[in-house]
Protein backbone atom coordinates (compact mmCIF):
# COMPACT_ATOMS: atom_id res chain seq x y z
CA UNK A 1 7.02 -10.67 -33.51
CA UNK A 2 7.41 -7.51 -35.67
CA UNK A 3 10.83 -7.15 -37.24
CA UNK A 4 13.32 -5.17 -35.14
CA UNK A 5 14.97 -3.77 -38.25
CA UNK A 6 11.90 -2.80 -40.25
CA UNK A 7 10.92 0.85 -39.93
CA UNK A 8 7.55 1.27 -38.24
CA UNK A 9 5.31 4.28 -38.81
CA UNK A 10 4.62 5.40 -35.26
CA UNK A 11 2.00 7.93 -36.38
CA UNK A 12 -0.18 5.77 -38.62
CA UNK A 13 -3.40 7.26 -37.28
CA UNK A 14 -2.54 10.64 -35.78
CA UNK A 15 -0.89 11.97 -38.95
CA UNK A 16 -4.28 11.75 -40.70
CA UNK A 17 -5.69 14.08 -38.04
CA UNK A 18 -2.92 16.68 -37.56
CA UNK A 19 -0.61 16.73 -40.61
CA UNK A 20 -0.85 19.13 -43.57
CA UNK A 21 -2.43 22.46 -44.39
CA UNK A 22 -5.99 21.12 -44.48
CA UNK A 23 -5.70 19.92 -40.87
CA UNK A 24 -4.94 23.40 -39.50
CA UNK A 25 -8.42 23.57 -37.87
CA UNK A 26 -7.69 20.34 -35.99
CA UNK A 27 -4.36 21.67 -34.79
CA UNK A 28 -6.02 24.91 -33.68
CA UNK A 29 -8.41 22.93 -31.50
CA UNK A 30 -5.56 20.89 -30.04
CA UNK A 31 -3.46 23.97 -29.27
CA UNK A 32 -6.28 25.02 -26.97
CA UNK A 33 -6.01 21.78 -24.94
CA UNK A 34 -2.25 22.05 -24.48
CA UNK A 35 -0.55 20.77 -27.64
CA UNK A 36 2.66 22.49 -28.69
CA UNK A 37 3.96 22.54 -32.28
CA UNK A 38 6.41 19.78 -31.37
CA UNK A 39 3.63 17.55 -30.04
CA UNK A 40 2.10 17.22 -33.52
CA UNK A 41 5.16 15.29 -34.66
CA UNK A 42 4.88 12.74 -31.84
CA UNK A 43 2.79 9.56 -31.72
CA UNK A 44 -0.39 10.17 -29.76
CA UNK A 45 -1.41 7.80 -26.96
CA UNK A 46 -4.95 7.82 -25.67
CA UNK A 47 -5.22 7.22 -21.91
CA UNK A 48 -8.64 5.65 -21.26
CA UNK A 49 -9.48 6.32 -17.60
CA UNK A 50 -12.40 4.72 -15.80
CA UNK A 51 -12.14 7.16 -12.89
CA UNK A 52 -15.22 8.12 -10.92
CA UNK A 53 -16.14 8.56 -7.29
CA UNK A 54 -19.09 6.21 -7.76
CA UNK A 55 -17.22 3.28 -6.28
CA UNK A 56 -14.06 2.45 -4.28
CA UNK A 57 -12.81 0.37 -7.22
CA UNK A 58 -12.25 3.45 -9.37
CA UNK A 59 -11.99 6.41 -7.02
CA UNK A 60 -8.17 6.61 -7.31
CA UNK A 61 -7.77 6.00 -11.04
CA UNK A 62 -7.51 9.70 -11.90
CA UNK A 63 -4.12 9.76 -10.16
CA UNK A 64 -3.06 6.53 -11.88
CA UNK A 65 -4.02 8.02 -15.26
CA UNK A 66 -1.80 11.05 -14.60
CA UNK A 67 1.13 8.77 -13.74
CA UNK A 68 0.56 6.74 -16.90
CA UNK A 69 0.40 9.90 -19.01
CA UNK A 70 3.66 11.11 -17.48
CA UNK A 71 5.24 7.76 -18.36
CA UNK A 72 4.08 8.15 -21.96
CA UNK A 73 5.44 11.69 -22.30
CA UNK A 74 8.76 10.83 -20.66
CA UNK A 75 9.35 8.45 -23.58
CA UNK A 76 8.68 10.78 -26.47
CA UNK A 77 4.96 10.50 -27.17
CA UNK A 78 2.00 12.76 -26.49
CA UNK A 79 -0.60 11.55 -23.98
CA UNK A 80 -4.25 12.55 -24.22
CA UNK A 81 -6.50 11.43 -21.35
CA UNK A 82 -10.21 10.77 -21.70
CA UNK A 83 -12.83 9.18 -19.48
CA UNK A 84 -15.35 6.44 -19.90
CA UNK A 85 -18.12 5.34 -17.57
CA UNK A 86 -18.22 2.82 -14.80
CA UNK A 87 -21.05 1.49 -12.62
CA UNK A 88 -20.83 -0.28 -9.29
CA UNK A 89 -22.07 -3.84 -9.00
CA UNK A 90 -21.70 -3.79 -5.22
CA UNK A 91 -23.95 -0.75 -4.91
CA UNK A 92 -26.59 -1.74 -7.47
CA UNK A 93 -26.68 -5.45 -6.48
CA UNK A 94 -30.20 -6.70 -5.82
CA UNK A 95 -31.84 -3.61 -7.36
CA UNK A 96 -33.15 -2.78 -10.84
CA UNK A 97 -29.93 -0.82 -11.40
CA UNK A 98 -27.98 -4.07 -11.62
CA UNK A 99 -29.55 -4.59 -15.05
CA UNK A 100 -27.10 -2.00 -16.32
CA UNK A 101 -23.98 -3.79 -15.07
CA UNK A 102 -23.25 -6.09 -18.00
CA UNK A 103 -24.69 -3.47 -20.35
CA UNK A 104 -21.94 -1.13 -19.11
CA UNK A 105 -19.29 -3.52 -20.45
CA UNK A 106 -20.57 -2.85 -23.96
CA UNK A 107 -20.97 0.90 -23.37
CA UNK A 108 -17.37 1.08 -22.12
CA UNK A 109 -16.04 -0.89 -25.08
CA UNK A 110 -18.05 1.20 -27.53
CA UNK A 111 -16.99 4.49 -25.95
CA UNK A 112 -13.27 3.68 -25.95
CA UNK A 113 -13.46 2.46 -29.54
CA UNK A 114 -15.36 5.63 -30.47
CA UNK A 115 -12.92 8.09 -28.90
CA UNK A 116 -9.77 6.36 -30.14
CA UNK A 117 -11.19 5.93 -33.63
CA UNK A 118 -12.43 9.53 -33.82
CA UNK A 119 -9.27 11.15 -32.44
CA UNK A 120 -6.77 9.05 -34.37
CA UNK A 121 -4.63 7.86 -31.47
CA UNK A 122 -1.65 5.70 -32.41
CA UNK A 123 -1.73 3.70 -29.19
CA UNK A 124 -3.96 3.19 -26.15
CA UNK A 125 -3.38 2.73 -22.45
CA UNK A 126 -6.53 1.69 -20.59
CA UNK A 127 -6.93 1.65 -16.80
CA UNK A 128 -9.75 -0.33 -15.20
CA UNK A 129 -10.62 -1.28 -11.67
CA UNK A 130 -14.05 -2.92 -11.60
CA UNK A 131 -15.74 -6.05 -12.88
CA UNK A 132 -17.11 -4.78 -16.20
CA UNK A 133 -14.74 -1.98 -17.11
CA UNK A 134 -11.80 -4.38 -17.36
CA UNK A 135 -13.27 -6.69 -20.01
CA UNK A 136 -14.87 -3.60 -21.57
CA UNK A 137 -11.41 -2.08 -22.00
CA UNK A 138 -10.01 -5.30 -23.48
CA UNK A 139 -12.90 -5.69 -25.92
CA UNK A 140 -12.17 -2.18 -27.18
CA UNK A 141 -8.43 -2.79 -27.43
CA UNK A 142 -9.03 -5.96 -29.43
CA UNK A 143 -11.45 -4.22 -31.78
CA UNK A 144 -9.12 -1.29 -32.39
CA UNK A 145 -5.98 -3.44 -32.71
CA UNK A 146 -3.63 -0.52 -32.07
CA UNK A 147 -0.60 -0.93 -29.74
CA UNK A 148 -2.04 -1.03 -26.25
CA UNK A 149 -1.44 -1.83 -22.59
CA UNK A 150 -3.98 -2.45 -19.83
CA UNK A 151 -3.36 -1.36 -16.23
CA UNK A 152 -5.33 -2.79 -13.31
CA UNK A 153 -6.33 -0.26 -10.66
CA UNK A 154 -5.40 -2.69 -7.88
CA UNK A 155 -7.06 -4.56 -5.04
CA UNK A 156 -8.56 -3.06 -1.90
CA UNK A 157 -7.08 -3.91 1.48
CA UNK A 158 -9.37 -6.02 3.68
CA UNK A 159 -11.51 -4.37 6.30
CA UNK A 160 -11.59 -5.12 10.03
CA UNK A 161 -11.27 -8.85 10.81
CA UNK A 162 -10.68 -9.52 7.08
CA UNK A 163 -14.20 -8.41 6.18
CA UNK A 164 -15.15 -7.33 2.68
CA UNK A 165 -18.30 -6.56 0.68
CA UNK A 166 -19.38 -10.23 0.66
CA UNK A 167 -19.31 -10.16 4.47
CA UNK A 168 -21.98 -7.47 4.35
CA UNK A 169 -24.25 -9.42 1.98
CA UNK A 170 -23.97 -12.52 4.16
CA UNK A 171 -24.63 -10.49 7.33
CA UNK A 172 -27.95 -9.39 5.78
CA UNK A 173 -28.94 -13.07 5.58
CA UNK A 174 -27.72 -13.48 9.15
CA UNK A 175 -30.15 -10.81 10.33
CA UNK A 176 -33.02 -12.73 8.70
CA UNK A 177 -31.82 -15.93 10.36
CA UNK A 178 -31.47 -14.25 13.75
CA UNK A 179 -27.74 -14.98 14.07
CA UNK A 180 -26.71 -11.35 13.41
CA UNK A 181 -28.19 -8.31 15.15
CA UNK A 182 -28.91 -5.05 13.37
CA UNK A 183 -26.20 -3.43 15.50
CA UNK A 184 -23.69 -6.05 14.36
CA UNK A 185 -24.78 -5.54 10.74
CA UNK A 186 -24.15 -1.81 11.09
CA UNK A 187 -20.64 -2.49 12.40
CA UNK A 188 -19.90 -4.82 9.47
CA UNK A 189 -21.30 -2.23 7.07
CA UNK A 190 -19.04 0.51 8.44
CA UNK A 191 -15.82 -1.51 8.57
CA UNK A 192 -15.88 -3.76 5.49
CA UNK A 193 -14.61 -1.25 2.89
CA UNK A 194 -11.55 0.66 4.14
CA UNK A 195 -10.64 2.64 1.00
CA UNK A 196 -9.80 2.52 -2.72
CA UNK A 197 -9.48 -0.65 -4.75
CA UNK A 198 -11.40 -3.60 -6.10
CA UNK A 199 -13.14 -6.21 -3.93
CA UNK A 200 -10.68 -8.09 -1.78
CA UNK A 201 -11.10 -11.76 -2.70
CA UNK A 202 -10.66 -13.72 -5.91
CA UNK A 203 -13.92 -12.19 -7.04
CA UNK A 204 -14.54 -11.00 -10.60
CA UNK A 205 -12.26 -7.94 -10.57
CA UNK A 206 -9.17 -9.76 -9.30
CA UNK A 207 -10.04 -12.76 -11.48
CA UNK A 208 -10.17 -10.62 -14.63
CA UNK A 209 -7.02 -8.70 -13.70
CA UNK A 210 -5.18 -12.01 -13.34
CA UNK A 211 -6.65 -13.32 -16.60
CA UNK A 212 -5.55 -10.18 -18.46
CA UNK A 213 -2.02 -10.48 -17.10
CA UNK A 214 -1.90 -14.14 -18.14
CA UNK A 215 -3.26 -13.09 -21.53
CA UNK A 216 -0.20 -10.87 -21.93
CA UNK A 217 -2.03 -7.53 -22.07
CA UNK A 218 -0.72 -6.03 -18.82
CA UNK A 219 2.76 -5.81 -17.35
CA UNK A 220 3.99 -8.60 -15.06
CA UNK A 221 2.40 -8.34 -11.58
CA UNK A 222 -0.04 -5.60 -12.60
CA UNK A 223 -2.84 -7.86 -11.36
CA UNK A 224 -1.34 -8.37 -7.91
CA UNK A 225 -0.77 -4.95 -6.37
CA UNK A 226 -2.65 -3.03 -3.72
CA UNK A 227 -4.54 -0.07 -5.17
CA UNK A 228 -2.83 2.28 -2.73
CA UNK A 229 0.84 1.36 -3.08
CA UNK A 230 4.10 2.49 -4.66
CA UNK A 231 4.04 -0.73 -6.67
CA UNK A 232 0.82 0.33 -8.39
CA UNK A 233 2.09 3.86 -9.01
CA UNK A 234 5.24 2.44 -10.58
CA UNK A 235 3.15 0.01 -12.65
CA UNK A 236 1.35 2.96 -14.24
CA UNK A 237 4.56 4.81 -15.09
CA UNK A 238 6.12 1.68 -16.59
CA UNK A 239 2.95 0.97 -18.57
CA UNK A 240 3.22 4.44 -20.12
CA UNK A 241 6.74 3.61 -21.28
CA UNK A 242 5.62 0.17 -22.47
CA UNK A 243 2.86 1.43 -24.76
CA UNK A 244 5.30 3.83 -26.47
CA UNK A 245 7.67 0.90 -27.00
CA UNK A 246 4.85 -1.14 -28.53
CA UNK A 247 4.03 1.68 -30.94
CA UNK A 248 7.67 1.78 -32.04
CA UNK A 249 7.68 -2.02 -32.44
CA UNK A 250 4.37 -2.12 -34.24
CA UNK A 251 3.17 -4.86 -31.85
CA UNK A 252 -0.63 -4.91 -31.70
CA UNK A 253 -3.19 -6.57 -29.39
CA UNK A 254 -4.30 -9.26 -31.83
CA UNK A 255 -0.71 -10.45 -32.10
CA UNK A 256 -0.81 -10.91 -28.32
CA UNK A 257 -4.44 -12.01 -27.82
CA UNK A 258 -4.11 -15.32 -29.66
CA UNK A 259 -5.92 -18.59 -29.00
CA UNK A 260 -2.89 -19.84 -27.03
CA UNK A 261 -2.94 -16.66 -24.94
CA UNK A 262 -6.62 -17.19 -24.11
CA UNK A 263 -5.79 -20.75 -23.06
CA UNK A 264 -3.16 -19.28 -20.73
CA UNK A 265 -5.77 -16.93 -19.26
CA UNK A 266 -8.24 -19.79 -18.69
CA UNK A 267 -5.52 -21.90 -17.07
CA UNK A 268 -4.58 -19.16 -14.60
CA UNK A 269 -8.24 -18.44 -13.77
CA UNK A 270 -8.76 -22.12 -12.94
CA UNK A 271 -5.61 -22.36 -10.82
CA UNK A 272 -6.74 -19.30 -8.85
CA UNK A 273 -10.29 -20.59 -8.33
CA UNK A 274 -11.62 -17.52 -10.15
CA UNK A 275 -15.09 -16.20 -10.85
CA UNK A 276 -17.59 -17.76 -13.26
CA UNK A 277 -17.80 -14.31 -14.86
CA UNK A 278 -14.41 -15.04 -16.40
CA UNK A 279 -16.15 -17.50 -18.73
CA UNK A 280 -18.53 -14.83 -19.99
CA UNK A 281 -15.86 -12.14 -20.34
CA UNK A 282 -13.13 -14.26 -21.91
CA UNK A 283 -15.61 -15.49 -24.53
CA UNK A 284 -16.52 -11.87 -25.30
CA UNK A 285 -12.90 -10.70 -25.42
CA UNK A 286 -11.96 -13.58 -27.72
CA UNK A 287 -14.88 -12.74 -30.01
CA UNK A 288 -13.57 -9.17 -30.37
CA UNK A 289 -10.10 -10.50 -31.15
CA UNK A 290 -11.54 -12.86 -33.80
CA UNK A 291 -10.34 -15.86 -31.79
CA UNK A 292 -12.54 -18.96 -31.77
CA UNK A 293 -13.21 -19.84 -28.15
CA UNK A 294 -16.13 -21.79 -26.71
CA UNK A 295 -17.52 -23.24 -23.52
CA UNK A 296 -16.01 -26.63 -24.32
CA UNK A 297 -12.50 -25.10 -24.24
CA UNK A 298 -13.01 -24.45 -20.51
CA UNK A 299 -13.93 -28.11 -20.05
CA UNK A 300 -10.99 -29.35 -22.11
CA UNK A 301 -8.45 -27.27 -20.21
CA UNK A 302 -10.19 -27.86 -16.90
CA UNK A 303 -9.56 -31.59 -17.06
CA UNK A 304 -5.82 -31.07 -16.61
CA UNK A 305 -5.56 -27.83 -14.60
CA UNK A 306 -5.99 -28.02 -10.80
CA UNK A 307 -7.30 -25.41 -8.38
CA UNK A 308 -4.32 -24.30 -6.27
CA UNK A 309 -5.33 -21.02 -4.60
CA UNK A 310 -7.06 -20.95 -1.20
CA UNK A 311 -8.67 -17.57 -1.84
CA UNK A 312 -12.00 -16.08 -0.90
CA UNK A 313 -14.93 -16.49 -1.38
CA UNK A 314 -14.69 -20.26 -0.85
CA UNK A 315 -11.17 -20.11 0.59
CA UNK A 316 -9.46 -18.36 3.49
CA UNK A 317 -7.25 -15.63 2.06
CA UNK A 318 -7.58 -12.21 0.41
CA UNK A 319 -5.89 -10.86 -2.69
CA UNK A 320 -3.74 -8.55 -0.54
CA UNK A 321 -2.32 -11.60 1.19
CA UNK A 322 -1.47 -13.11 -2.20
CA UNK A 323 0.16 -9.80 -3.16
CA UNK A 324 2.33 -9.99 -0.03
CA UNK A 325 3.82 -13.36 -1.03
CA UNK A 326 4.59 -12.38 -4.64
CA UNK A 327 1.33 -12.24 -6.56
CA UNK A 328 0.54 -14.58 -9.43
CA UNK A 329 3.97 -14.59 -11.13
CA UNK A 330 5.37 -17.53 -9.09
CA UNK A 331 2.13 -19.44 -9.73
CA UNK A 332 2.46 -18.80 -13.46
CA UNK A 333 6.10 -19.97 -13.36
CA UNK A 334 4.96 -23.20 -11.67
CA UNK A 335 2.28 -23.73 -14.33
CA UNK A 336 4.76 -22.96 -17.13
CA UNK A 337 7.35 -25.40 -15.78
CA UNK A 338 4.63 -28.07 -15.60
CA UNK A 339 3.76 -27.56 -19.26
CA UNK A 340 0.38 -26.01 -18.49
CA UNK A 341 1.09 -22.59 -20.07
CA UNK A 342 2.19 -21.63 -23.58
CA UNK A 343 5.49 -19.88 -22.97
CA UNK A 344 5.91 -18.67 -26.57
CA UNK A 345 3.01 -16.18 -26.39
CA UNK A 346 3.97 -12.54 -26.86
CA UNK A 347 3.16 -9.98 -24.17
CA UNK A 348 3.05 -6.19 -23.82
CA UNK A 349 6.64 -6.21 -22.59
CA UNK A 350 7.63 -7.10 -26.15
CA UNK A 351 8.99 -10.40 -24.81
CA UNK A 352 7.34 -13.79 -24.53
CA UNK A 353 5.61 -15.10 -21.43
CA UNK A 354 8.46 -17.54 -20.83
CA UNK A 355 11.02 -14.73 -21.07
CA UNK A 356 9.03 -12.63 -18.59
CA UNK A 357 8.90 -15.54 -16.12
CA UNK A 358 12.51 -16.70 -16.54
CA UNK A 359 13.89 -15.08 -13.37
CA UNK A 360 10.76 -15.41 -11.20
CA UNK A 361 11.49 -17.07 -7.86
CA UNK A 362 9.11 -19.56 -6.21
CA UNK A 363 6.94 -18.70 -3.23
CA UNK A 364 8.73 -18.83 0.12
CA UNK A 365 8.38 -21.99 2.18
CA UNK A 366 5.55 -22.00 4.67
CA UNK A 367 2.98 -19.96 2.76
CA UNK A 368 -0.49 -21.54 2.68
CA UNK A 369 -2.23 -19.52 -0.03
CA UNK A 370 -1.02 -21.36 -3.15
CA UNK A 371 -0.85 -25.13 -2.89
CA UNK A 372 1.76 -27.23 -4.74
CA UNK A 373 0.72 -29.03 -7.91
CA UNK A 374 0.97 -32.41 -6.16
CA UNK A 375 -1.40 -31.32 -3.39
CA UNK A 376 -4.16 -29.24 -5.05
CA UNK A 377 -7.38 -28.02 -3.50
CA UNK A 378 -9.14 -29.71 -6.42
CA UNK A 379 -7.43 -31.86 -9.04
CA UNK A 380 -9.41 -30.34 -11.91
CA UNK A 381 -11.33 -27.17 -12.66
CA UNK A 382 -13.93 -25.63 -10.37
CA UNK A 383 -15.53 -24.06 -13.47
CA UNK A 384 -17.83 -26.82 -14.65
CA UNK A 385 -19.79 -26.50 -17.91
CA UNK A 386 -23.04 -28.46 -17.68
CA UNK A 387 -25.37 -29.62 -20.42
CA UNK A 388 -28.73 -31.37 -20.36
CA UNK A 389 -32.41 -30.88 -21.05
CA UNK A 390 -32.36 -27.77 -18.82
CA UNK A 391 -29.36 -26.24 -20.61
CA UNK A 392 -28.98 -27.50 -24.19
CA UNK A 393 -26.49 -24.69 -24.97
CA UNK A 394 -24.70 -25.03 -21.65
CA UNK A 395 -24.59 -23.61 -18.13
CA UNK A 396 -21.66 -22.70 -15.87
CA UNK A 397 -21.22 -23.88 -12.30
CA UNK A 398 -18.56 -22.99 -9.75
CA UNK A 399 -17.86 -26.25 -7.90
CA UNK A 400 -14.86 -26.17 -5.58
CA UNK A 401 -15.67 -29.57 -4.15
CA UNK A 402 -16.63 -28.18 -0.75
CA UNK A 403 -20.27 -28.09 -1.87
CA UNK A 404 -20.25 -31.72 -2.98
CA UNK A 405 -20.28 -32.88 -6.59
CA UNK A 406 -23.99 -33.54 -7.11
CA UNK A 407 -27.32 -32.27 -5.88
CA UNK A 408 -30.87 -33.55 -6.35
CA UNK A 409 -33.87 -31.63 -5.12
CA UNK A 410 -37.22 -30.12 -5.96
CA UNK A 411 -37.50 -26.81 -7.75
CA UNK A 412 -38.55 -23.67 -5.93
CA UNK A 413 -39.27 -21.31 -8.86
CA UNK A 414 -39.00 -17.52 -8.86
CA UNK A 415 -39.47 -15.27 -11.89
CA UNK A 416 -37.07 -12.56 -10.73
CA UNK A 417 -34.23 -11.91 -8.33
CA UNK A 418 -36.50 -9.79 -6.12
CA UNK A 419 -39.00 -12.63 -5.78
CA UNK A 420 -36.24 -15.06 -4.86
CA UNK A 421 -34.69 -12.81 -2.23
CA UNK A 422 -38.08 -12.29 -0.60
CA UNK A 423 -38.63 -16.05 -0.63
CA UNK A 424 -35.27 -16.75 0.95
CA UNK A 425 -35.51 -14.09 3.65
CA UNK A 426 -39.07 -15.08 4.64
CA UNK A 427 -38.27 -18.79 4.94
CA UNK A 428 -40.06 -20.03 1.82
CA UNK A 429 -36.83 -21.70 0.64
CA UNK A 430 -36.18 -24.93 2.58
CA UNK A 431 -33.33 -27.39 2.90
CA UNK A 432 -33.21 -29.64 -0.16
CA UNK A 433 -34.66 -27.06 -2.56
CA UNK A 434 -33.23 -26.19 -5.94
CA UNK A 435 -33.87 -22.45 -6.17
CA UNK A 436 -34.70 -21.48 -9.77
CA UNK A 437 -34.34 -17.80 -10.69
CA UNK A 438 -35.37 -17.15 -14.30
CA UNK A 439 -36.04 -14.31 -16.74
CA UNK A 440 -32.73 -12.78 -15.61
CA UNK A 441 -30.68 -13.67 -18.72
CA UNK A 442 -28.95 -11.27 -21.14
CA UNK A 443 -32.18 -10.54 -23.08
CA UNK A 444 -34.75 -11.25 -20.41
CA UNK A 445 -33.24 -9.33 -17.52
CA UNK A 446 -32.17 -7.54 -19.52
CA UNK A 447 -28.54 -7.44 -18.51
CA UNK A 448 -28.04 -10.79 -16.76
CA UNK A 449 -27.99 -9.54 -13.17
CA UNK A 450 -25.65 -11.10 -10.62
CA UNK A 451 -27.30 -13.12 -7.86
CA UNK A 452 -25.08 -12.12 -4.94
CA UNK A 453 -28.02 -10.95 -2.84
CA UNK A 454 -29.81 -14.35 -3.04
CA UNK A 455 -26.63 -16.40 -2.58
CA UNK A 456 -25.48 -14.15 0.28
CA UNK A 457 -28.89 -14.52 1.92
CA UNK A 458 -28.80 -18.31 1.50
CA UNK A 459 -25.39 -18.49 3.21
CA UNK A 460 -26.48 -16.04 5.89
CA UNK A 461 -29.56 -18.17 6.65
CA UNK A 462 -27.35 -21.22 7.13
CA UNK A 463 -28.54 -22.97 3.97
CA UNK A 464 -25.30 -22.69 1.97
CA UNK A 465 -24.71 -26.45 1.93
CA UNK A 466 -28.38 -27.46 1.92
CA UNK A 467 -29.84 -25.86 -1.21
CA UNK A 468 -28.74 -25.39 -4.82
CA UNK A 469 -29.48 -22.41 -7.04
CA UNK A 470 -29.78 -22.28 -10.83
CA UNK A 471 -30.40 -19.23 -12.99
CA UNK A 472 -30.11 -17.81 -16.48
CA UNK A 473 -28.56 -14.82 -14.74
CA UNK A 474 -25.02 -14.92 -13.43
CA UNK A 475 -23.09 -14.71 -10.19
CA UNK A 476 -20.80 -12.27 -8.52
CA UNK A 477 -17.31 -13.61 -7.99
CA UNK A 478 -18.25 -13.35 -4.32
CA UNK A 479 -20.97 -15.98 -4.62
CA UNK A 480 -20.30 -19.46 -3.34
CA UNK A 481 -22.28 -22.59 -2.67
CA UNK A 482 -23.87 -25.06 -5.10
CA UNK A 483 -24.76 -22.50 -7.77
CA UNK A 484 -25.27 -22.78 -11.54
CA UNK A 485 -25.61 -19.75 -13.81
CA UNK A 486 -25.59 -18.76 -17.49
CA UNK A 487 -28.29 -21.37 -18.24
CA UNK A 488 -28.72 -21.22 -22.03
CA UNK A 489 -30.91 -20.73 -23.91
CA UNK A 490 -32.42 -18.36 -21.38
CA UNK A 491 -36.02 -18.45 -20.22
CA UNK A 492 -37.04 -15.23 -21.98
CA UNK A 493 -36.41 -16.78 -25.42
CA UNK A 494 -38.26 -19.97 -24.52
CA UNK A 495 -35.39 -21.96 -23.06
CA UNK A 496 -36.32 -25.01 -20.98
CA UNK A 497 -35.86 -23.03 -17.75
CA UNK A 498 -39.11 -21.24 -18.64
CA UNK A 499 -41.00 -24.53 -18.35
CA UNK A 500 -39.94 -25.53 -14.82
CA UNK A 501 -42.61 -25.60 -12.11
CA UNK A 502 -42.20 -25.58 -8.35
CA UNK A 503 -41.93 -29.17 -7.16
CA UNK A 504 -40.23 -30.52 -10.31
CA UNK A 505 -37.23 -32.71 -9.55
CA UNK A 506 -33.86 -31.43 -10.77
CA UNK A 507 -30.45 -33.13 -10.69
CA UNK A 508 -27.12 -31.29 -10.96
CA UNK A 509 -24.16 -33.63 -11.49
CA UNK A 510 -20.76 -31.94 -11.68
CA UNK A 511 -18.92 -35.21 -12.33
CA UNK A 512 -21.08 -36.14 -15.33
CA UNK A 513 -21.40 -32.43 -16.22
CA UNK A 514 -25.16 -32.73 -16.53
CA UNK A 515 -28.14 -30.69 -15.40
CA UNK A 516 -31.45 -32.51 -15.78
CA UNK A 517 -35.12 -31.73 -15.29
CA UNK A 518 -37.00 -34.93 -14.46
CA UNK A 519 -40.25 -34.16 -16.25
CA UNK A 520 -41.59 -36.32 -19.12
CA UNK A 521 -41.10 -34.94 -22.63
CA UNK A 522 -44.83 -35.00 -23.30
CA UNK A 523 -45.48 -32.82 -20.24
CA UNK A 524 -42.76 -30.37 -21.29
CA UNK A 525 -44.33 -30.20 -24.75
CA UNK A 526 -47.71 -29.42 -23.18
CA UNK A 527 -46.16 -26.68 -21.01
CA UNK A 528 -44.40 -25.18 -24.03
CA UNK A 529 -47.70 -24.85 -25.90
CA UNK A 530 -49.09 -22.86 -22.97
CA UNK A 531 -45.99 -20.69 -22.40
CA UNK A 532 -46.11 -16.99 -23.20
CA UNK A 533 -42.95 -14.85 -23.46
CA UNK A 534 -42.69 -12.12 -20.82
CA UNK A 535 -43.27 -8.51 -21.72
CA UNK A 536 -40.00 -6.64 -22.32
CA UNK A 537 -38.68 -4.77 -19.30
CA UNK A 538 -37.81 -1.71 -21.41
CA UNK A 539 -39.15 -0.55 -24.78
CA UNK A 540 -36.74 2.34 -25.36
CA UNK A 541 -33.22 3.33 -24.36
CA UNK A 542 -30.04 1.44 -23.51
CA UNK A 543 -31.70 -1.63 -21.99
CA UNK A 544 -34.04 -2.04 -24.95
CA UNK A 545 -31.20 -1.73 -27.47
CA UNK A 546 -29.11 -4.18 -25.49
CA UNK A 547 -31.93 -6.72 -25.28
CA UNK A 548 -32.42 -6.61 -29.06
CA UNK A 549 -28.74 -7.08 -29.95
CA UNK A 550 -27.22 -9.23 -27.20
CA UNK A 551 -26.22 -12.83 -27.92
CA UNK A 552 -26.64 -15.89 -25.73
CA UNK A 553 -24.47 -16.14 -22.61
CA UNK A 554 -22.96 -19.25 -24.20
CA UNK A 555 -21.39 -16.90 -26.77
CA UNK A 556 -20.24 -14.30 -24.24
CA UNK A 557 -23.34 -12.05 -24.31
CA UNK A 558 -21.78 -9.85 -27.00
CA UNK A 559 -23.70 -7.25 -29.00
CA UNK A 560 -21.80 -7.19 -32.30
CA UNK A 561 -21.92 -10.72 -33.69
CA UNK A 562 -21.92 -10.84 -37.48
């Protein structure tokens, strides 16, 4: 921890922009946007807002940014708010637009880094509320390594009869199956999303918010608050005060985002039964913080960390219901007391994780959302890293145990998400099939689209426990069933997934952590000689640049590896 007695320059960066005679032009520009003479002597805090009315996840963040800025200025610093982009996975899911989802993570990180670096802010407060803008914010904060706090925009309240966005995707499959009428689908559509906030289950947004809190980069309980609540408003004001304190302490993100802190984040994600996307994003965030983290770390930690949370999509409860019983702090205290968390990790409070959790009380008796350690939902991790001749660099499965622990079937191959969805909805996919969706990886997609439309359709057609699905794409946190994603190397670069043919036998074994294609090596060699790489989806623009620079999913799908 930085010395409490050593004097810290609170204006390391801003003084280069606004001090001295030669910087008079800069001050003139800033006077026009509301700076007073006194403001130039204060540390400057950039407020990175992901507000837009594109999506419920972010539609309220403009108000949260104003509250955070007020918290900054009430504690002697100058707040300057700027925006970055966001896109909606839920809206673009199953369309070509979904190719831009993971790409947006890099655009967000690049844009925050660009603004903060150009303007010379001394600290940063970032507010995110959707799947990709949260890790995007953290990647930027790690790169910049200036005192920083992250604020989660908060979870949405469930719709009628506890419906949420996943209910709509599954109802679409129900229409194809004949178990849901178009009138019923319309009712689900109109009642599933009641207002602002991120998707209601332990999907990717709530998973990443929880991981970031466990990492130490947001204030205690920031991950477990309703988007529309006094608790969330107060969280923003307190975060404004916290970032000013960090500037005065000289405490920076890379002192918080250590290897031990990432292990804490992985542990909490496992205990909560979180999204497979956490693997991809935590690898990317660690890369930006210069922390060595790999797929095998998830396996190592997963052997001793149980799944305790009965949360959607595979469980019964919503994030709002977890909020009502105390959020994730009591869970973290349980894990700490059991020796499963590193209590000496620093956090944005300026105190350690153990100090933050010292006075946290356990959950009240009778709650059913978080199970005790001696009665887990699953005794080890649901995030299972698989290797084998189909995935030499690894693949990631989400196995809660409800799907079974192994699956053997014959491949039903599709070369895009659209092809697969058409095959599922028209009855081409049968019980016992292993659905293969390829050319959807980071480079091949490009953008590694999420397969919520196919998995939702499979569940809606009543095949959730009767087929498996493997892909070099990825999954929404709302996906459930026997699904394996992030298959690496991906098909577009000649990975073994490119060589699979319909009818080939495939085995997925979660206990042995293996994924195997039962085709003789000589036949695979023959197929490889005949294989031709697909034509690139885009030759110019953001998707083309992304495809050229993005790494394997096994490395986090980052775009700035050395």
